[in-house]
Short mmCIF file of C-alpha atoms in Angstrom, two decimals:
data_model
loop_
_atom_site.label_atom_id
_atom_site.label_comp_id
_atom_site.label_asym_id
_atom_site.label_seq_id
_atom_site.Cartn_x
_atom_site.Cartn_y
_atom_site.Cartn_z
CA MET K 1 -13.88 6.18 12.57
CA THR K 2 -15.85 5.05 15.65
CA ILE K 3 -19.57 4.44 15.45
CA PRO K 4 -20.90 7.46 17.34
CA ASN K 5 -23.94 5.98 19.09
CA PRO K 6 -22.92 5.59 22.79
CA ALA K 7 -25.80 3.19 23.41
CA ASP K 8 -23.98 0.71 21.17
CA ALA K 9 -20.93 0.72 23.39
CA VAL K 10 -22.24 -1.92 25.77
CA LEU K 11 -23.19 -4.28 22.96
CA ARG K 12 -20.57 -3.84 20.32
CA PRO K 13 -17.03 -4.98 21.02
CA ALA K 14 -14.30 -2.39 20.47
CA VAL K 15 -11.98 -3.73 17.81
CA GLY K 16 -8.83 -1.82 16.95
CA VAL K 17 -6.96 -1.90 13.66
CA LEU K 18 -3.19 -1.53 14.01
CA ALA K 19 -2.71 1.63 11.93
CA LEU K 20 1.06 1.88 11.51
CA GLN K 21 0.84 1.15 7.78
CA GLY K 22 -1.30 -0.87 5.37
CA ASP K 23 -4.93 -1.30 4.29
CA VAL K 24 -6.37 0.04 7.55
CA ARG K 25 -9.44 1.74 6.05
CA GLU K 26 -10.71 -1.48 4.44
CA HIS K 27 -10.49 -3.38 7.76
CA LEU K 28 -12.25 -0.55 9.61
CA ALA K 29 -15.10 -0.69 7.07
CA ALA K 30 -15.37 -4.50 7.24
CA LEU K 31 -15.36 -4.49 11.06
CA THR K 32 -18.02 -1.78 11.21
CA ALA K 33 -20.17 -3.81 8.79
CA ALA K 34 -19.62 -6.85 11.02
CA GLY K 35 -21.04 -5.00 14.03
CA ALA K 36 -17.87 -3.92 15.83
CA ARG K 37 -16.89 -0.47 17.05
CA ALA K 38 -13.80 -0.09 14.91
CA THR K 39 -10.98 2.27 15.92
CA THR K 40 -7.40 2.84 14.88
CA VAL K 41 -4.52 1.82 17.15
CA ARG K 42 -1.11 3.49 16.88
CA ARG K 43 -0.18 3.99 20.56
CA PRO K 44 0.04 1.75 23.65
CA GLU K 45 -2.85 3.57 25.36
CA GLU K 46 -5.05 2.99 22.30
CA LEU K 47 -4.12 -0.69 22.36
CA ALA K 48 -5.09 -0.90 26.03
CA ALA K 49 -8.62 0.32 25.22
CA VAL K 50 -9.68 -2.37 22.71
CA ASP K 51 -11.31 -5.79 23.16
CA GLY K 52 -9.78 -7.18 19.99
CA LEU K 53 -7.24 -6.17 17.34
CA VAL K 54 -6.76 -6.56 13.59
CA ILE K 55 -3.26 -6.43 12.15
CA PRO K 56 -3.87 -5.38 8.54
CA GLY K 57 -2.22 -6.19 5.28
CA GLY K 58 0.81 -4.08 4.45
CA GLU K 59 4.56 -4.54 4.43
CA SER K 60 5.44 -6.80 7.35
CA THR K 61 8.99 -5.41 7.63
CA THR K 62 7.63 -1.84 7.86
CA ILE K 63 4.90 -2.71 10.37
CA SER K 64 7.40 -4.65 12.50
CA LYS K 65 9.97 -1.85 12.53
CA LEU K 66 7.38 0.81 13.37
CA ALA K 67 5.91 -1.35 16.16
CA VAL K 68 9.38 -1.60 17.73
CA ALA K 69 10.22 2.08 17.15
CA PHE K 70 7.02 3.29 18.82
CA GLY K 71 7.08 0.94 21.80
CA LEU K 72 4.14 -1.19 20.67
CA MET K 73 5.83 -4.57 20.26
CA GLU K 74 6.04 -5.50 23.95
CA PRO K 75 2.51 -4.24 24.79
CA LEU K 76 1.24 -6.27 21.81
CA ARG K 77 3.00 -9.41 23.07
CA ASP K 78 1.71 -8.82 26.60
CA ARG K 79 -1.89 -8.51 25.45
CA VAL K 80 -1.66 -11.55 23.16
CA ARG K 81 -0.25 -13.57 26.08
CA ALA K 82 -3.17 -12.33 28.18
CA GLY K 83 -5.68 -13.67 25.63
CA LEU K 84 -6.51 -10.67 23.41
CA PRO K 85 -8.30 -11.84 20.25
CA VAL K 86 -6.23 -10.82 17.22
CA TYR K 87 -6.87 -11.31 13.51
CA GLY K 88 -4.06 -10.82 11.01
CA SER K 89 -4.36 -10.76 7.20
CA CYS K 90 -1.27 -11.23 5.01
CA ALA K 91 1.37 -9.07 6.78
CA GLY K 92 -0.79 -9.53 9.89
CA MET K 93 -0.46 -13.31 9.53
CA ILE K 94 3.32 -12.89 9.48
CA MET K 95 3.15 -10.72 12.61
CA LEU K 96 1.18 -13.45 14.45
CA ALA K 97 3.58 -16.26 13.51
CA ASP K 98 5.99 -17.59 16.12
CA GLY K 99 8.57 -17.98 13.35
CA ILE K 100 9.49 -16.63 9.91
CA LEU K 101 11.39 -18.92 7.56
CA ASP K 102 13.49 -16.16 5.99
CA PRO K 103 13.18 -13.05 8.16
CA ARG K 104 14.81 -9.80 7.15
CA SER K 105 17.49 -8.77 9.58
CA GLY K 106 15.85 -7.34 12.66
CA GLN K 107 12.32 -8.34 11.67
CA GLU K 108 10.44 -9.24 14.83
CA THR K 109 6.96 -10.68 15.17
CA VAL K 110 4.35 -10.45 17.89
CA GLY K 111 3.90 -14.21 17.72
CA GLY K 112 1.20 -16.26 19.40
CA ILE K 113 0.33 -18.79 16.70
CA ASP K 114 2.50 -21.90 16.74
CA MET K 115 3.47 -21.74 13.06
CA VAL K 116 6.32 -20.85 10.73
CA VAL K 117 5.46 -18.71 7.69
CA ARG K 118 7.25 -18.16 4.40
CA ARG K 119 7.07 -14.55 3.22
CA ASN K 120 6.08 -13.81 -0.41
CA ALA K 121 5.71 -17.58 -0.79
CA PHE K 122 3.37 -17.44 -3.79
CA GLY K 123 5.77 -15.12 -5.64
CA ARG K 124 6.07 -11.48 -6.60
CA GLN K 125 3.25 -9.17 -7.70
CA ASN K 126 2.97 -10.75 -11.16
CA GLU K 127 2.00 -14.01 -9.41
CA SER K 128 -0.55 -12.33 -7.10
CA PHE K 129 -3.94 -13.95 -7.68
CA GLU K 130 -7.58 -14.41 -6.71
CA ALA K 131 -9.12 -17.81 -5.96
CA GLU K 132 -12.07 -19.35 -4.14
CA ILE K 133 -11.09 -20.71 -0.72
CA ALA K 134 -13.18 -23.11 1.37
CA LEU K 135 -12.72 -21.89 4.94
CA ALA K 136 -13.65 -24.12 7.90
CA GLY K 137 -16.03 -22.30 10.26
CA ILE K 138 -17.41 -20.04 7.52
CA GLU K 139 -20.81 -20.99 6.15
CA GLY K 140 -22.40 -19.98 2.86
CA GLY K 141 -19.79 -21.21 0.41
CA PRO K 142 -16.13 -20.45 -0.19
CA VAL K 143 -14.65 -17.03 0.44
CA HIS K 144 -13.00 -15.11 -2.36
CA GLY K 145 -9.31 -15.10 -1.52
CA VAL K 146 -7.20 -12.17 -2.76
CA PHE K 147 -3.52 -13.14 -2.44
CA ILE K 148 -1.05 -10.27 -2.89
CA ARG K 149 2.62 -11.21 -2.62
CA ALA K 150 1.12 -13.48 -0.02
CA PRO K 151 2.81 -15.70 2.56
CA TRP K 152 1.90 -19.29 3.21
CA VAL K 153 2.27 -21.38 6.33
CA GLU K 154 5.28 -23.63 6.08
CA SER K 155 4.54 -25.67 9.22
CA VAL K 156 2.07 -25.59 12.11
CA GLY K 157 2.45 -26.91 15.65
CA ALA K 158 -0.01 -29.00 17.60
CA GLY K 159 -1.82 -26.00 19.08
CA ALA K 160 -2.81 -24.43 15.77
CA GLU K 161 -5.71 -25.50 13.59
CA VAL K 162 -5.55 -25.16 9.80
CA LEU K 163 -8.83 -23.67 8.52
CA ALA K 164 -7.95 -23.59 4.81
CA SER K 165 -5.22 -24.61 2.41
CA TYR K 166 -4.38 -23.69 -1.14
CA GLU K 167 -2.33 -26.04 -3.31
CA GLY K 168 -1.29 -27.96 -0.23
CA HIS K 169 -0.16 -24.94 1.77
CA PRO K 170 -2.12 -23.73 4.81
CA VAL K 171 -3.44 -20.19 4.17
CA ALA K 172 -5.81 -19.76 7.15
CA VAL K 173 -4.97 -20.78 10.71
CA ARG K 174 -6.57 -20.39 14.11
CA GLN K 175 -5.16 -20.90 17.57
CA GLY K 176 -7.59 -20.03 20.38
CA PRO K 177 -8.42 -16.31 20.09
CA LEU K 178 -5.87 -15.77 17.28
CA LEU K 179 -6.90 -15.94 13.62
CA ALA K 180 -4.71 -15.46 10.54
CA THR K 181 -5.27 -15.54 6.79
CA ALA K 182 -2.70 -15.22 4.01
CA PHE K 183 -5.36 -13.53 1.87
CA HIS K 184 -7.29 -10.25 2.16
CA PRO K 185 -11.05 -10.62 2.86
CA GLU K 186 -11.09 -6.85 3.53
CA LEU K 187 -10.63 -6.20 -0.21
CA THR K 188 -13.72 -8.17 -1.29
CA GLY K 189 -16.77 -6.68 0.44
CA ASP K 190 -17.49 -10.14 1.94
CA THR K 191 -17.51 -9.57 5.71
CA ARG K 192 -17.92 -13.18 6.87
CA VAL K 193 -14.34 -13.51 8.13
CA HIS K 194 -14.68 -10.22 10.02
CA ARG K 195 -17.99 -11.45 11.47
CA LEU K 196 -16.29 -14.62 12.64
CA PHE K 197 -13.58 -12.53 14.29
CA THR K 198 -16.04 -10.03 15.79
CA ASP K 199 -17.87 -13.00 17.33
CA MET K 200 -14.60 -14.30 18.76
CA VAL K 201 -13.98 -10.86 20.30
CA ALA K 202 -17.54 -10.64 21.67
CA LEU K 203 -17.22 -14.10 23.17
CA ALA K 204 -13.91 -13.26 24.83
CA ALA K 205 -15.33 -9.96 26.13
CA GLY K 206 -18.45 -11.69 27.44
CA ALA K 207 -20.79 -9.63 25.22
CA PRO K 208 -23.76 -11.00 23.25
CA ASP K 209 -23.28 -12.60 19.86
CA VAL K 210 -23.30 -9.36 17.86
CA ALA K 211 -22.86 -10.70 14.39
CA GLY K 212 -25.63 -13.24 14.77
CA GLU K 213 -23.42 -16.08 13.62
CA ALA K 214 -22.37 -19.13 15.59
CA ALA K 215 -19.97 -17.66 18.13
CA GLY K 216 -16.68 -19.48 18.39
CA ALA K 217 -17.29 -21.41 15.18
CA GLY K 218 -14.34 -23.52 14.19
CA ARG K 219 -13.11 -23.89 17.73
CA MET C 1 12.63 -17.76 -3.99
CA SER C 2 10.52 -20.89 -3.99
CA THR C 3 7.26 -20.29 -5.77
CA THR C 4 4.33 -22.41 -6.80
CA PRO C 5 2.55 -21.12 -9.90
CA PRO C 6 -1.01 -20.48 -8.73
CA SER C 7 -2.44 -20.97 -12.21
CA THR C 8 -3.60 -24.55 -11.77
CA SER C 9 -6.79 -25.55 -10.05
CA ASP C 10 -6.94 -27.30 -6.72
CA ALA C 11 -9.79 -29.77 -6.51
CA THR C 12 -9.94 -29.90 -2.74
CA THR C 13 -9.64 -26.31 -1.65
CA GLY C 14 -10.29 -23.91 -4.47
CA THR C 15 -10.89 -23.17 -8.11
CA ALA C 16 -8.63 -21.84 -10.84
CA ALA C 17 -6.71 -18.74 -9.83
CA GLU C 18 -6.75 -15.47 -11.73
CA THR C 19 -3.70 -13.19 -11.94
CA GLY C 20 -3.40 -9.58 -13.08
CA THR C 21 -6.97 -8.62 -12.16
CA ALA C 22 -7.91 -5.04 -11.30
CA ARG C 23 -8.52 -6.13 -7.71
CA VAL C 24 -5.06 -7.68 -7.39
CA LYS C 25 -3.40 -4.67 -9.05
CA ARG C 26 -5.25 -2.02 -7.04
CA GLY C 27 -5.12 -4.18 -3.91
CA MET C 28 -1.32 -4.21 -4.09
CA ALA C 29 -1.31 -0.40 -3.79
CA GLU C 30 -3.76 -0.61 -0.87
CA GLN C 31 -1.06 -2.56 1.01
CA LEU C 32 1.40 0.33 0.54
CA LYS C 33 -0.86 2.93 2.18
CA GLY C 34 0.59 4.95 5.01
CA GLY C 35 4.05 4.16 3.73
CA VAL C 36 7.07 5.71 2.03
CA ILE C 37 8.41 4.58 -1.36
CA MET C 38 12.05 5.56 -1.83
CA ASP C 39 14.15 6.11 -4.96
CA VAL C 40 17.33 4.01 -4.90
CA VAL C 41 20.14 3.59 -7.44
CA THR C 42 22.12 0.70 -5.90
CA PRO C 43 21.40 -2.51 -3.93
CA GLU C 44 23.13 -0.90 -0.93
CA GLN C 45 20.74 2.05 -1.00
CA ALA C 46 17.81 -0.37 -1.35
CA LYS C 47 18.90 -2.14 1.84
CA ILE C 48 19.20 1.18 3.69
CA ALA C 49 15.66 2.03 2.54
CA GLU C 50 14.29 -1.35 3.63
CA ASP C 51 16.02 -1.12 7.01
CA ALA C 52 14.53 2.37 7.48
CA GLY C 53 11.01 0.98 6.99
CA ALA C 54 10.27 1.84 3.34
CA VAL C 55 7.23 -0.03 2.00
CA ALA C 56 8.81 -0.27 -1.46
CA VAL C 57 11.76 1.04 -3.43
CA MET C 58 11.88 2.64 -6.88
CA ALA C 59 14.89 1.26 -8.75
CA LEU C 60 16.44 3.78 -11.11
CA GLU C 61 19.82 4.68 -12.55
CA ARG C 62 19.90 8.30 -11.49
CA VAL C 63 17.72 10.12 -8.98
CA PRO C 64 15.74 13.00 -10.53
CA ALA C 65 18.14 15.62 -9.13
CA ASP C 66 20.96 14.01 -11.12
CA ILE C 67 18.79 13.62 -14.22
CA ARG C 68 18.28 17.39 -14.04
CA LYS C 69 21.99 18.03 -13.61
CA ASP C 70 23.18 15.62 -16.30
CA GLY C 71 20.58 16.45 -18.95
CA GLY C 72 20.21 14.30 -22.07
CA VAL C 73 17.62 11.56 -22.63
CA ALA C 74 16.57 9.71 -19.48
CA ARG C 75 15.52 6.10 -20.13
CA MET C 76 14.53 2.90 -18.34
CA SER C 77 17.28 1.61 -16.05
CA ASP C 78 19.75 -1.17 -16.84
CA PRO C 79 18.11 -4.61 -16.27
CA ASP C 80 21.18 -5.81 -14.33
CA MET C 81 20.82 -2.90 -11.94
CA ILE C 82 17.10 -3.56 -11.44
CA GLU C 83 17.70 -7.28 -10.86
CA GLY C 84 20.44 -6.49 -8.37
CA ILE C 85 17.99 -4.41 -6.36
CA ILE C 86 15.24 -7.07 -6.62
CA GLU C 87 17.70 -9.60 -5.18
CA ALA C 88 18.87 -7.27 -2.40
CA VAL C 89 15.50 -6.63 -0.70
CA SER C 90 12.27 -8.43 0.18
CA ILE C 91 9.99 -5.38 -0.09
CA PRO C 92 8.31 -4.59 -3.45
CA VAL C 93 10.48 -3.10 -6.19
CA MET C 94 9.11 -0.54 -8.64
CA ALA C 95 10.83 0.77 -11.77
CA LYS C 96 10.15 3.52 -14.30
CA SER C 97 9.32 3.34 -17.99
CA ARG C 98 9.14 6.36 -20.28
CA ILE C 99 5.65 7.69 -21.05
CA GLY C 100 4.27 5.68 -23.98
CA HIS C 101 7.28 3.35 -24.15
CA PHE C 102 5.36 0.11 -23.76
CA VAL C 103 8.38 -1.99 -24.71
CA GLU C 104 10.31 -0.66 -21.72
CA ALA C 105 7.24 -1.62 -19.69
CA GLN C 106 7.26 -5.11 -21.24
CA ILE C 107 10.90 -5.47 -20.22
CA LEU C 108 10.14 -4.36 -16.66
CA GLN C 109 7.30 -6.88 -16.44
CA ALA C 110 9.63 -9.63 -17.73
CA LEU C 111 12.18 -8.67 -15.06
CA GLY C 112 9.51 -9.25 -12.41
CA VAL C 113 9.22 -5.75 -10.95
CA ASP C 114 6.18 -5.35 -8.70
CA TYR C 115 4.95 -2.00 -10.05
CA ILE C 116 5.76 0.03 -13.17
CA ASP C 117 5.87 3.83 -12.92
CA GLU C 118 5.07 5.35 -16.32
CA SER C 119 6.98 8.44 -15.37
CA GLU C 120 7.37 12.02 -16.55
CA VAL C 121 10.78 12.04 -14.85
CA LEU C 122 12.10 10.08 -17.82
CA THR C 123 12.06 11.61 -21.31
CA PRO C 124 8.67 10.84 -22.95
CA ALA C 125 8.80 8.34 -25.84
CA ASP C 126 5.38 9.27 -27.24
CA GLU C 127 3.97 12.79 -27.16
CA VAL C 128 0.42 11.63 -27.96
CA ASN C 129 -0.23 8.28 -26.30
CA HIS C 130 0.42 6.76 -22.91
CA SER C 131 0.91 2.98 -22.68
CA ASP C 132 -2.13 0.66 -22.62
CA LYS C 133 -1.78 -0.53 -19.05
CA PHE C 134 -4.52 -3.18 -19.29
CA ALA C 135 -2.14 -5.16 -21.52
CA PHE C 136 0.07 -5.95 -18.52
CA THR C 137 -0.07 -8.27 -15.50
CA THR C 138 2.22 -5.89 -13.62
CA PRO C 139 0.28 -2.93 -12.18
CA PHE C 140 1.09 0.68 -13.10
CA VAL C 141 1.36 3.88 -11.11
CA CYS C 142 1.10 7.16 -13.05
CA GLY C 143 1.54 10.82 -12.19
CA ALA C 144 -1.18 13.46 -12.37
CA THR C 145 -1.41 17.20 -11.80
CA ASN C 146 -5.22 17.32 -11.69
CA LEU C 147 -8.28 15.08 -11.46
CA GLY C 148 -8.90 14.80 -15.20
CA GLU C 149 -5.34 13.63 -15.80
CA ALA C 150 -5.64 11.09 -12.95
CA LEU C 151 -8.89 9.68 -14.38
CA ARG C 152 -7.46 9.46 -17.91
CA ARG C 153 -4.60 7.37 -16.54
CA ILE C 154 -7.04 5.16 -14.60
CA ALA C 155 -9.09 4.76 -17.79
CA GLU C 156 -5.89 3.47 -19.46
CA GLY C 157 -5.46 0.93 -16.66
CA ALA C 158 -3.38 2.67 -13.98
CA ALA C 159 -3.91 0.96 -10.59
CA MET C 160 -2.38 3.74 -8.49
CA ILE C 161 -1.97 7.51 -8.89
CA ARG C 162 0.68 9.84 -7.52
CA SER C 163 0.45 13.60 -7.68
CA LYS C 164 3.43 14.68 -9.80
CA GLY C 165 4.98 17.56 -7.95
CA GLU C 166 8.30 18.61 -9.46
CA ALA C 167 10.79 15.77 -9.04
CA GLY C 168 14.41 16.45 -8.18
CA THR C 169 13.87 19.94 -6.81
CA GLY C 170 13.59 19.25 -3.07
CA ASN C 171 10.81 21.84 -3.22
CA VAL C 172 7.39 20.69 -2.08
CA VAL C 173 5.43 23.58 -3.62
CA GLU C 174 4.35 21.74 -6.79
CA ALA C 175 3.40 18.59 -4.84
CA VAL C 176 1.14 20.76 -2.68
CA ARG C 177 -0.34 22.47 -5.74
CA HIS C 178 -1.19 19.17 -7.47
CA MET C 179 -2.56 17.45 -4.35
CA ARG C 180 -4.76 20.46 -3.56
CA GLN C 181 -5.93 20.54 -7.17
CA ILE C 182 -6.90 16.85 -7.22
CA ARG C 183 -8.53 16.88 -3.79
CA GLY C 184 -10.33 20.16 -4.51
CA GLU C 185 -11.77 18.86 -7.77
CA ILE C 186 -12.97 15.70 -5.99
CA ALA C 187 -14.62 17.80 -3.28
CA ARG C 188 -16.42 19.89 -5.92
CA LEU C 189 -17.74 16.74 -7.65
CA ARG C 190 -19.28 15.65 -4.35
CA GLY C 191 -21.60 18.64 -4.52
CA TYR C 192 -22.82 17.97 -8.06
CA ASP C 193 -26.10 16.29 -8.88
CA ARG C 194 -26.33 13.63 -11.57
CA ASN C 195 -27.21 16.13 -14.31
CA GLU C 196 -24.06 18.11 -13.63
CA LEU C 197 -21.76 15.09 -13.72
CA TYR C 198 -22.07 14.74 -17.51
CA ALA C 199 -20.79 18.26 -18.04
CA ALA C 200 -18.14 17.69 -15.38
CA ALA C 201 -16.91 14.63 -17.29
CA LYS C 202 -16.67 16.73 -20.44
CA GLU C 203 -14.72 19.45 -18.66
CA LEU C 204 -12.43 16.96 -16.96
CA ARG C 205 -11.94 15.15 -20.30
CA ALA C 206 -12.49 11.87 -18.47
CA PRO C 207 -14.96 8.96 -18.83
CA TYR C 208 -18.37 9.68 -17.25
CA GLU C 209 -18.39 6.34 -15.35
CA LEU C 210 -15.15 7.21 -13.55
CA VAL C 211 -16.32 10.76 -12.79
CA ALA C 212 -19.59 9.39 -11.33
CA GLU C 213 -17.62 6.83 -9.28
CA VAL C 214 -15.37 9.54 -7.82
CA ALA C 215 -18.40 11.70 -7.01
CA ALA C 216 -20.01 8.80 -5.14
CA LEU C 217 -16.84 7.66 -3.32
CA GLY C 218 -15.42 11.07 -2.51
CA LYS C 219 -12.01 9.72 -3.49
CA LEU C 220 -10.22 8.19 -6.44
CA PRO C 221 -11.09 4.52 -7.09
CA VAL C 222 -7.36 3.76 -6.67
CA VAL C 223 -4.77 4.71 -4.06
CA LEU C 224 -3.43 8.29 -4.25
CA PHE C 225 0.16 9.01 -3.17
CA SER C 226 2.17 12.22 -3.39
CA ALA C 227 5.50 12.66 -5.17
CA GLY C 228 7.95 15.26 -6.41
CA GLY C 229 9.74 17.50 -3.93
CA VAL C 230 9.37 15.83 -0.53
CA ALA C 231 12.68 16.36 1.33
CA THR C 232 11.87 16.48 5.07
CA PRO C 233 9.68 14.64 7.62
CA ALA C 234 7.52 17.78 7.77
CA ASP C 235 7.05 17.69 3.97
CA ALA C 236 5.86 14.07 4.16
CA ALA C 237 3.43 14.82 6.99
CA LEU C 238 2.17 17.90 5.12
CA MET C 239 1.32 15.82 2.07
CA ARG C 240 -0.51 13.27 4.20
CA GLN C 241 -2.49 15.97 5.98
CA LEU C 242 -3.43 17.30 2.54
CA GLY C 243 -4.88 13.89 1.67
CA ALA C 244 -2.05 11.79 0.25
CA GLU C 245 -2.32 8.14 1.34
CA GLY C 246 1.48 7.81 1.29
CA VAL C 247 4.54 9.47 -0.24
CA PHE C 248 7.25 8.86 -2.80
CA VAL C 249 10.60 10.34 -1.84
CA GLY C 250 13.12 10.62 -4.63
CA SER C 251 16.26 12.67 -4.39
CA GLY C 252 15.35 13.89 -0.88
CA ILE C 253 16.89 10.93 0.95
CA PHE C 254 20.06 9.93 -0.85
CA LYS C 255 20.98 13.53 -1.73
CA SER C 256 20.97 14.43 1.98
CA GLY C 257 23.71 14.32 4.62
CA ASP C 258 22.58 11.19 6.52
CA PRO C 259 20.30 9.07 4.29
CA ALA C 260 19.61 6.22 6.78
CA LYS C 261 18.54 8.62 9.51
CA ARG C 262 16.51 10.85 7.21
CA ALA C 263 14.78 7.83 5.65
CA ALA C 264 13.71 6.47 9.05
CA ALA C 265 12.56 9.94 10.12
CA ILE C 266 10.40 10.40 7.02
CA VAL C 267 8.83 6.95 7.62
CA LYS C 268 7.92 7.91 11.20
CA ALA C 269 6.50 11.29 10.16
CA THR C 270 4.41 9.60 7.46
CA THR C 271 2.80 7.22 9.98
CA PHE C 272 2.29 9.88 12.70
CA TYR C 273 1.51 12.64 10.20
CA ASP C 274 -1.07 14.19 12.55
CA ASP C 275 1.12 14.19 15.68
CA PRO C 276 3.41 17.27 15.72
CA LYS C 277 5.39 15.95 18.70
CA VAL C 278 6.42 12.82 16.83
CA ILE C 279 7.22 14.85 13.71
CA ALA C 280 9.29 17.29 15.79
CA ASP C 281 11.30 14.43 17.32
CA ALA C 282 11.77 12.84 13.90
CA SER C 283 13.03 16.17 12.53
CA ARG C 284 15.93 16.52 15.02
CA ALA C 285 19.61 16.20 14.06
CA LEU C 286 19.04 14.87 10.55
CA GLY C 287 22.07 16.57 9.06
CA GLU C 288 21.85 18.53 5.86
CA ALA C 289 18.75 18.33 3.67
CA MET C 290 19.21 18.26 -0.09
CA VAL C 291 19.83 21.66 -1.62
CA GLY C 292 16.56 22.71 -3.15
CA ILE C 293 15.69 24.42 -6.41
CA ASN C 294 13.29 27.32 -6.68
CA CYS C 295 10.66 26.03 -9.13
CA ASP C 296 10.12 29.52 -10.57
CA ASP C 297 13.73 29.40 -11.82
CA LEU C 298 13.13 26.27 -13.89
CA PRO C 299 12.93 26.79 -17.66
CA ASP C 300 9.82 25.25 -19.28
CA SER C 301 11.89 22.42 -20.78
CA GLN C 302 12.91 21.41 -17.25
CA ARG C 303 9.36 21.22 -15.87
CA TYR C 304 8.70 17.49 -15.70
CA ALA C 305 5.11 17.94 -14.49
CA ASP C 306 4.19 19.35 -17.92
CA ARG C 307 5.09 16.03 -19.53
CA GLY C 308 2.03 13.81 -19.96
CA TRP C 309 -1.46 15.20 -20.36
#
């Protein structure tokens, strides 16, 4: 799952995908296409080795419980506090939120983005939908947003910047090195969001602008 | 639950939304990967499953082991029971319709279930036709014993496939057989050139386009889970090592001595399926597993995997 050329290691940032559950493979493919060295992360020592992390789509209750059960929750919080770039899609957005409006008992988040999210806000699977989303910091037209039992952002604090909204509800948010979308760019073949994130990781790691886009766009 | 219908356009931030697309249906299953879907018959069981880390629950009136014991015609579950489970948990809720009983499927869609399992565990309603799954907004998962069967279901609109195994036996042997069959047939297709794919499609009794897609991808175009006979953490990890992207556990959890503990253990073993130390720890002190059935002792009429074609 890692790009095998060792010469790339100095140029390409190592981006992990939290692989406890969810659409891990799609994120690995999108990150690789965006120029990152993509690896899976299931253990604290694997987390310690990456320059950036993606928390994938999946079931947020399951991912949260497994992160606690396998001793990953505190290391995740420590690294986020220390400035690790993290991108979360759907369940990953929930994991990055400081608050959940209606959490299941015992559901913890990593936190880091000053926002409160509402789980399954757009409805159940029958209401899951696709729509074009204009995303600040992404050039070349709107991104195709795939919303699956998706959350939306109920409220954001002063530190967080809303990058996109749908029907009045924020669905993409950034706070410093943390990025979150309620939708799933990894299901579309459009890698612009992953390029934006890979650039954020490269910038934080002090490496060159690997994806060739404006590093730190939207900041 | 507060919802905003996403069917209207938003002039400032987006265009009209589309629901029920193949991408949304298949994408839903992608979110379940690496997870465990558990059969439950009450809201209390659904909560135990959710607390244990299940990615979804399958709401049904009787687990397959009891369907075997009780006999008679097995049908879609009571709508009140399904609604009770939908209200009890926040994870996705699936429910079963009989093969070919598209009205049961219409009812399940109207109830708002997140996935419909057109299942051989229930008594088939049509011995010739499966339901047209493109006619629904709700996605479908279907069982398969081999690649041709999987592709025929996908051609009918299934957005997720599970190997059938033999439900309600607590015996993983049929699940292994079907997963090996499907994965083996996919591996063989990889070696074929374009000329050979036409004959392969004929032999598989599946549309050429799907056969060519599988040959190019090296996997099904939809998520593949395993089902039917998983009873222990080791069983779940075995199915994942054989290529399943996740597992359905039916009778194995709530027919065991300590369901909450066993459910959490199977979830852990499914995530760390390639780490024997984690699986060993998860396998400790689980209490009694369900009593299994030797599949060779089943009369033909009791072989659910033979239902569907």
